[in-house]
Short mmCIF file of C-alpha atoms in Angstrom, two decimals:
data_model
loop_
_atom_site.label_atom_id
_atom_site.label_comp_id
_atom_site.label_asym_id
_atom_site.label_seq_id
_atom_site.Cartn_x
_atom_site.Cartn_y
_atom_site.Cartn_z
CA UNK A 1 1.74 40.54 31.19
CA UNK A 2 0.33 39.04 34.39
CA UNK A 3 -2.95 40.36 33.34
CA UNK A 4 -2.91 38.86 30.03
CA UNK A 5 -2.32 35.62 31.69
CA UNK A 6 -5.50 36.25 34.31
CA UNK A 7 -7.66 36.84 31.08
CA UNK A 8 -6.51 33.92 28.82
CA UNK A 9 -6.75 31.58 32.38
CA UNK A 10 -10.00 32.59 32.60
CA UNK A 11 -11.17 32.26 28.78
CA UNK A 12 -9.92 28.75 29.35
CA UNK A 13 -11.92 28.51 32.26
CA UNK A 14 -14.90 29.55 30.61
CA UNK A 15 -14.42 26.90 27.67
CA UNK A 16 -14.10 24.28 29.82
CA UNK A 17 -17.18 24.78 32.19
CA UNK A 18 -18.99 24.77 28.22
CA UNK A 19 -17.09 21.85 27.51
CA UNK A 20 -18.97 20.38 30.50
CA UNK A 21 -21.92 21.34 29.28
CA UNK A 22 -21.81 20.08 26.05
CA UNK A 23 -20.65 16.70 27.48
CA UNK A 24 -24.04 16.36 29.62
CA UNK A 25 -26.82 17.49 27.16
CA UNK A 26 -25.29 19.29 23.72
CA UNK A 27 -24.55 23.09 22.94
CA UNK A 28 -28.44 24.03 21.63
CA UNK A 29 -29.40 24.55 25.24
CA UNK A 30 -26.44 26.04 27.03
CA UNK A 31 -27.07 29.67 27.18
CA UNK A 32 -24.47 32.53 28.77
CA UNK A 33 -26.11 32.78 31.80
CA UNK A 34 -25.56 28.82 32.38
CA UNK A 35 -21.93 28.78 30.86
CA UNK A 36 -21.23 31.22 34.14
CA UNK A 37 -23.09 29.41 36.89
CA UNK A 38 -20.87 26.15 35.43
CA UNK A 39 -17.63 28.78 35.44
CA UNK A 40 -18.53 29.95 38.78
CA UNK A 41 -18.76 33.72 37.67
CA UNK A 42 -21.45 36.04 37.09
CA UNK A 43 -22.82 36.63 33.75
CA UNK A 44 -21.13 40.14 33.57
CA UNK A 45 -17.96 38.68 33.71
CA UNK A 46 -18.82 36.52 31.10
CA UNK A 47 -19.21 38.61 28.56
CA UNK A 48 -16.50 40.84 29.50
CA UNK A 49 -14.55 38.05 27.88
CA UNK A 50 -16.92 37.15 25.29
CA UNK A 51 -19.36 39.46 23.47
CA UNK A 52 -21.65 36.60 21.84
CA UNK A 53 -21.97 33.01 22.24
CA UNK A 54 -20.87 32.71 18.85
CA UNK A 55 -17.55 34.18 19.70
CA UNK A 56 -17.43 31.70 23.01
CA UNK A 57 -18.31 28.73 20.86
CA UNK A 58 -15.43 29.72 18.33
CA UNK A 59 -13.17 29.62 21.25
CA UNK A 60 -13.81 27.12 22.77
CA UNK A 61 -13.50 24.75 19.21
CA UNK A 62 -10.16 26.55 18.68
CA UNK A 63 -9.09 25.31 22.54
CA UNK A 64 -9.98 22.20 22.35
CA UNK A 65 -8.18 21.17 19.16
CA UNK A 66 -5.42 22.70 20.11
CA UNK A 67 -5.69 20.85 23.17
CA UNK A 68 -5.85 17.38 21.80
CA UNK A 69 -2.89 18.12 19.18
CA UNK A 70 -0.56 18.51 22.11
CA UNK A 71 -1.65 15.40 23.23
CA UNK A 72 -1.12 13.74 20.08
CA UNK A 73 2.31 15.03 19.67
CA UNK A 74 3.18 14.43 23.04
CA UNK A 75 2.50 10.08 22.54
CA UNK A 76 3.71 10.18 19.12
CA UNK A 77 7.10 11.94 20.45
CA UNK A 78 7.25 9.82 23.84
CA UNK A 79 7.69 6.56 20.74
CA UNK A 80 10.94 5.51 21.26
CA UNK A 81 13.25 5.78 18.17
CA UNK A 82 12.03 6.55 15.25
CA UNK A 83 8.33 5.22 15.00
CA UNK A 84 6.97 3.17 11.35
CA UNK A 85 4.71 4.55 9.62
CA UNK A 86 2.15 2.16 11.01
CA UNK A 87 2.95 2.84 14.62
CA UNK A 88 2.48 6.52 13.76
CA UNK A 89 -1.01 5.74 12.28
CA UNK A 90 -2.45 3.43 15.04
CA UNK A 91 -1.37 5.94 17.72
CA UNK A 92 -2.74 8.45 16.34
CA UNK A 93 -6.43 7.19 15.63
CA UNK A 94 -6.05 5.11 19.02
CA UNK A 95 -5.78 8.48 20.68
CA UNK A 96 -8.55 10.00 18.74
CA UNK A 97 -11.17 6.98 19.75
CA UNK A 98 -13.41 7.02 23.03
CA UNK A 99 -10.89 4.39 24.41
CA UNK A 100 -11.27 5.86 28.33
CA UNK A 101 -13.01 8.38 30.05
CA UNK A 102 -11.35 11.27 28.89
CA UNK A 103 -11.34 10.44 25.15
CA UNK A 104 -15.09 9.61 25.97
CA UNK A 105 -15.94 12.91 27.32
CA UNK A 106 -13.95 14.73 24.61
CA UNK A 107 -15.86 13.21 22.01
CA UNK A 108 -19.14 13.88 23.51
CA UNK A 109 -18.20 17.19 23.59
CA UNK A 110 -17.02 16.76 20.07
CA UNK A 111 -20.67 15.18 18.61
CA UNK A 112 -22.32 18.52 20.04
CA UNK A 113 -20.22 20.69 18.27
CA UNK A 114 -20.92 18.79 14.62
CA UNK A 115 -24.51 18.67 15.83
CA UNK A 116 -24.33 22.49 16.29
CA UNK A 117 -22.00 23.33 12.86
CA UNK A 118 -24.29 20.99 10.56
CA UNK A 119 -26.65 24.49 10.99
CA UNK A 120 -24.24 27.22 12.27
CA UNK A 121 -22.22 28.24 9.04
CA UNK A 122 -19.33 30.01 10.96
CA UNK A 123 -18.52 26.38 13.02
CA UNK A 124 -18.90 24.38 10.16
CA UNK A 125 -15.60 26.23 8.38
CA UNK A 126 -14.14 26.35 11.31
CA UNK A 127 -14.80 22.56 11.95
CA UNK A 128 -13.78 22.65 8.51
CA UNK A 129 -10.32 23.73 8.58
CA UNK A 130 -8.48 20.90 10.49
CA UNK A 131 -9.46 17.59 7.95
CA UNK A 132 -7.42 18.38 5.18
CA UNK A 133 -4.19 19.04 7.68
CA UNK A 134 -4.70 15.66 9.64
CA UNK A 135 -5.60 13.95 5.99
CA UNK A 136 -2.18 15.05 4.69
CA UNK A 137 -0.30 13.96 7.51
CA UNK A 138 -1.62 10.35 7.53
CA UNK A 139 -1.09 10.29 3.73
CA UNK A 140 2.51 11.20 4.18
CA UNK A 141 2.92 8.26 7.01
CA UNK A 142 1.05 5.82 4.48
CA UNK A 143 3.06 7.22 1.41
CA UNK A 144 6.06 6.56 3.24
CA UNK A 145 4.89 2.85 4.02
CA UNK A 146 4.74 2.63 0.08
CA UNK A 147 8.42 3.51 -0.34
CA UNK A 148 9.32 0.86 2.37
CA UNK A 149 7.43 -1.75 0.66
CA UNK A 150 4.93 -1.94 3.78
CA UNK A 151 1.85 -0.92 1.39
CA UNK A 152 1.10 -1.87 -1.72
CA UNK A 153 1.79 0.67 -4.61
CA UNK A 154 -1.16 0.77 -6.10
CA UNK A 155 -3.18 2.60 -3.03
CA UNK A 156 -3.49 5.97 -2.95
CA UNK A 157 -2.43 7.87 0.34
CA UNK A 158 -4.65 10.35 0.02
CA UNK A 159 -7.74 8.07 -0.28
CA UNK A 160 -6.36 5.30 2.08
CA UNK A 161 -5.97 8.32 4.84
CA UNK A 162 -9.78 9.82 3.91
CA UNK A 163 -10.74 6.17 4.11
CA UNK A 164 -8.96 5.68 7.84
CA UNK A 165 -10.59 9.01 8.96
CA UNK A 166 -13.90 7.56 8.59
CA UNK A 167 -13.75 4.96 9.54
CA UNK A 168 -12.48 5.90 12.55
CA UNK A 169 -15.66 8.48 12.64
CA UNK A 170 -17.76 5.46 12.96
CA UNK A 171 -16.01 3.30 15.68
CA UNK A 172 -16.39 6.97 17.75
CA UNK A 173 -20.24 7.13 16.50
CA UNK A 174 -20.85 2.89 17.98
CA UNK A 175 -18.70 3.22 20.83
CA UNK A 176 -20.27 6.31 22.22
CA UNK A 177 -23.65 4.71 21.72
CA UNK A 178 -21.74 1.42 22.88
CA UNK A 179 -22.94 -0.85 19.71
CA UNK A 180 -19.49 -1.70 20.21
CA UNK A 181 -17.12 -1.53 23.28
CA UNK A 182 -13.48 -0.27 23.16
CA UNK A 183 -11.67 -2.85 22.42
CA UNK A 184 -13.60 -4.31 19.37
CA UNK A 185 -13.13 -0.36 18.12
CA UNK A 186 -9.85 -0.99 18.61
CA UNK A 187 -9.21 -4.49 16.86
CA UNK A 188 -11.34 -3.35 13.90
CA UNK A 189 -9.09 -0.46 13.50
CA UNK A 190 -6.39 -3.19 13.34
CA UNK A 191 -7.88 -5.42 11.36
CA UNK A 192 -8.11 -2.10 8.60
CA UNK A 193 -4.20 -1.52 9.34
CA UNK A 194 -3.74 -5.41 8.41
CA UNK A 195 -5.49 -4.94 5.54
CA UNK A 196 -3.76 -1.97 4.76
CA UNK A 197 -0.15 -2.80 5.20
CA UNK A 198 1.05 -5.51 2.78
CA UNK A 199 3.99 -6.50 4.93
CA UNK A 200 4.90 -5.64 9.12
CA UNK A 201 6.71 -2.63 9.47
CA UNK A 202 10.12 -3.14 9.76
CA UNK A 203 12.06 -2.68 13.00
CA UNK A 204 14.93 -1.04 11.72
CA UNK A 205 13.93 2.72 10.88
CA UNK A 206 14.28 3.76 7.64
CA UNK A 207 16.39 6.53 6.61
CA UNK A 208 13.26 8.84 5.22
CA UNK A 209 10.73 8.08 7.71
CA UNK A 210 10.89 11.78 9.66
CA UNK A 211 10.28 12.61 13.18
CA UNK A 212 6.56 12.35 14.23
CA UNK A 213 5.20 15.66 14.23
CA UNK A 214 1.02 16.92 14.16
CA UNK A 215 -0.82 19.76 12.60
CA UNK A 216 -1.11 22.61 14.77
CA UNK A 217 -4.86 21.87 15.35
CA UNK A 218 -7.58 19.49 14.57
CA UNK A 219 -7.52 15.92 14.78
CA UNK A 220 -10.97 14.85 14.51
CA UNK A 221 -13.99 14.81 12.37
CA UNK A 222 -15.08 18.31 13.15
CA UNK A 223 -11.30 19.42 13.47
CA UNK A 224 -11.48 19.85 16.89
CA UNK A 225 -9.32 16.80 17.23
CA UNK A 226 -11.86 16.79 20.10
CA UNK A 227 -10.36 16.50 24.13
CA UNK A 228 -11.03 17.47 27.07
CA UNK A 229 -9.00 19.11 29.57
#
């Protein structure tokens, strides 16, 4: 057992010293041999954990969504009570968004990897994977906001939560090219919750709105749900 945990430290390790690559000038020029000098191990060692940079990069997406979907759940359970539908929503997109340094750095990390999967097939499914998880949990939060008469009944969940993902997308895209600081990100993303919800969600919990809970991984455009450590 102990070394299982030595290895998986040091895969972790690994990810994160690509992370910090990625962060600083993209994936396309981070070979092996400068993924160890940033780990602080030789290149040997490297690939004694992984055979390719393929697998590494695989690894590394896996780790980092699942990563940021501990975070998530972790402010979505720290709510007190039990949370609206709308509360549920703005914290979770709130956490996705380049609000701070680490939600910056995490989604600098994140544009490399869709920069990479647009041309690497295996990343793109991968990257793949976690939109249609995170799409059905906001529709549930927003189809519950219909049954409490805090949306209208004509929207769709489905489309209203597709819809919330992207934009969200694009407030990441102009804040990490700072078109627009934080906080406008941040009251446009309200202003589309205004819009959204007919009526303010009720203090009183209602009897069907569940505990919060998140998909185990992907939060994010690329379904990395991108974070860093």
């Amino acid at each position: 057992m102990p070394k299982r945990v030595d290895r998986d430290e040091r895969r972790h390790r690994i990810a994160e010293a690509l992370w910090r690559i990625a962060c600083d000038r993209g994936l396309d020029g981070a070979s092996l041999r400068d993924v160890a000098a940033e780990a602080g191990i030789s290149l040997g060692q490297l690939q004694h954990y992984f055979r390719s940079k393929d697998e590494m990069l695989l690894f590394a997406l896996d780790h980092i969504g699942e990563l940021a979907t501990r975070r998530i759940r972790a402010r979505l359970e720290a709510l007190p009570g039990v949370p609206a539908p709308r509360t549920l929503l703005r914290e979770t997109m709130t956490e996705i968004l380049p609000l701070d340094d680490r939600r910056r750095s995490g989604q600098l990390v994140e544009v490399a990897y869709v920069a990479r999967a647009v041309h690497d097939e295996r990343l793109r499914r991968r990257a793949q994977e976690g939109t249609p998880m995170l799409r059905t949990l906001l529709a549930g939060w927003i189809g519950q906001a219909v049954d409490r008469g805090e949306v209208a009944a004509d929207r769709d969940p489905a489309a209203e939560a597709m819809a919330l993902l992207c934009l969200v997308d694009g407030l990441t895209t102009y804040v990490l090219l700072e078109v627009l600081p934080p906080a406008e990100a941040t009251a446009l993303l309200d202003a589309h919750l205004d819009r959204l919800f007919s009526t303010p969600p009720s203090d009183t919990p209602h009897p069907d709105t569940p505990h919060p809970d998140t998909p185990r991984s992907d939060t994010s455009r690329s379904g990395t749900g991108a974070d860093s450590p």
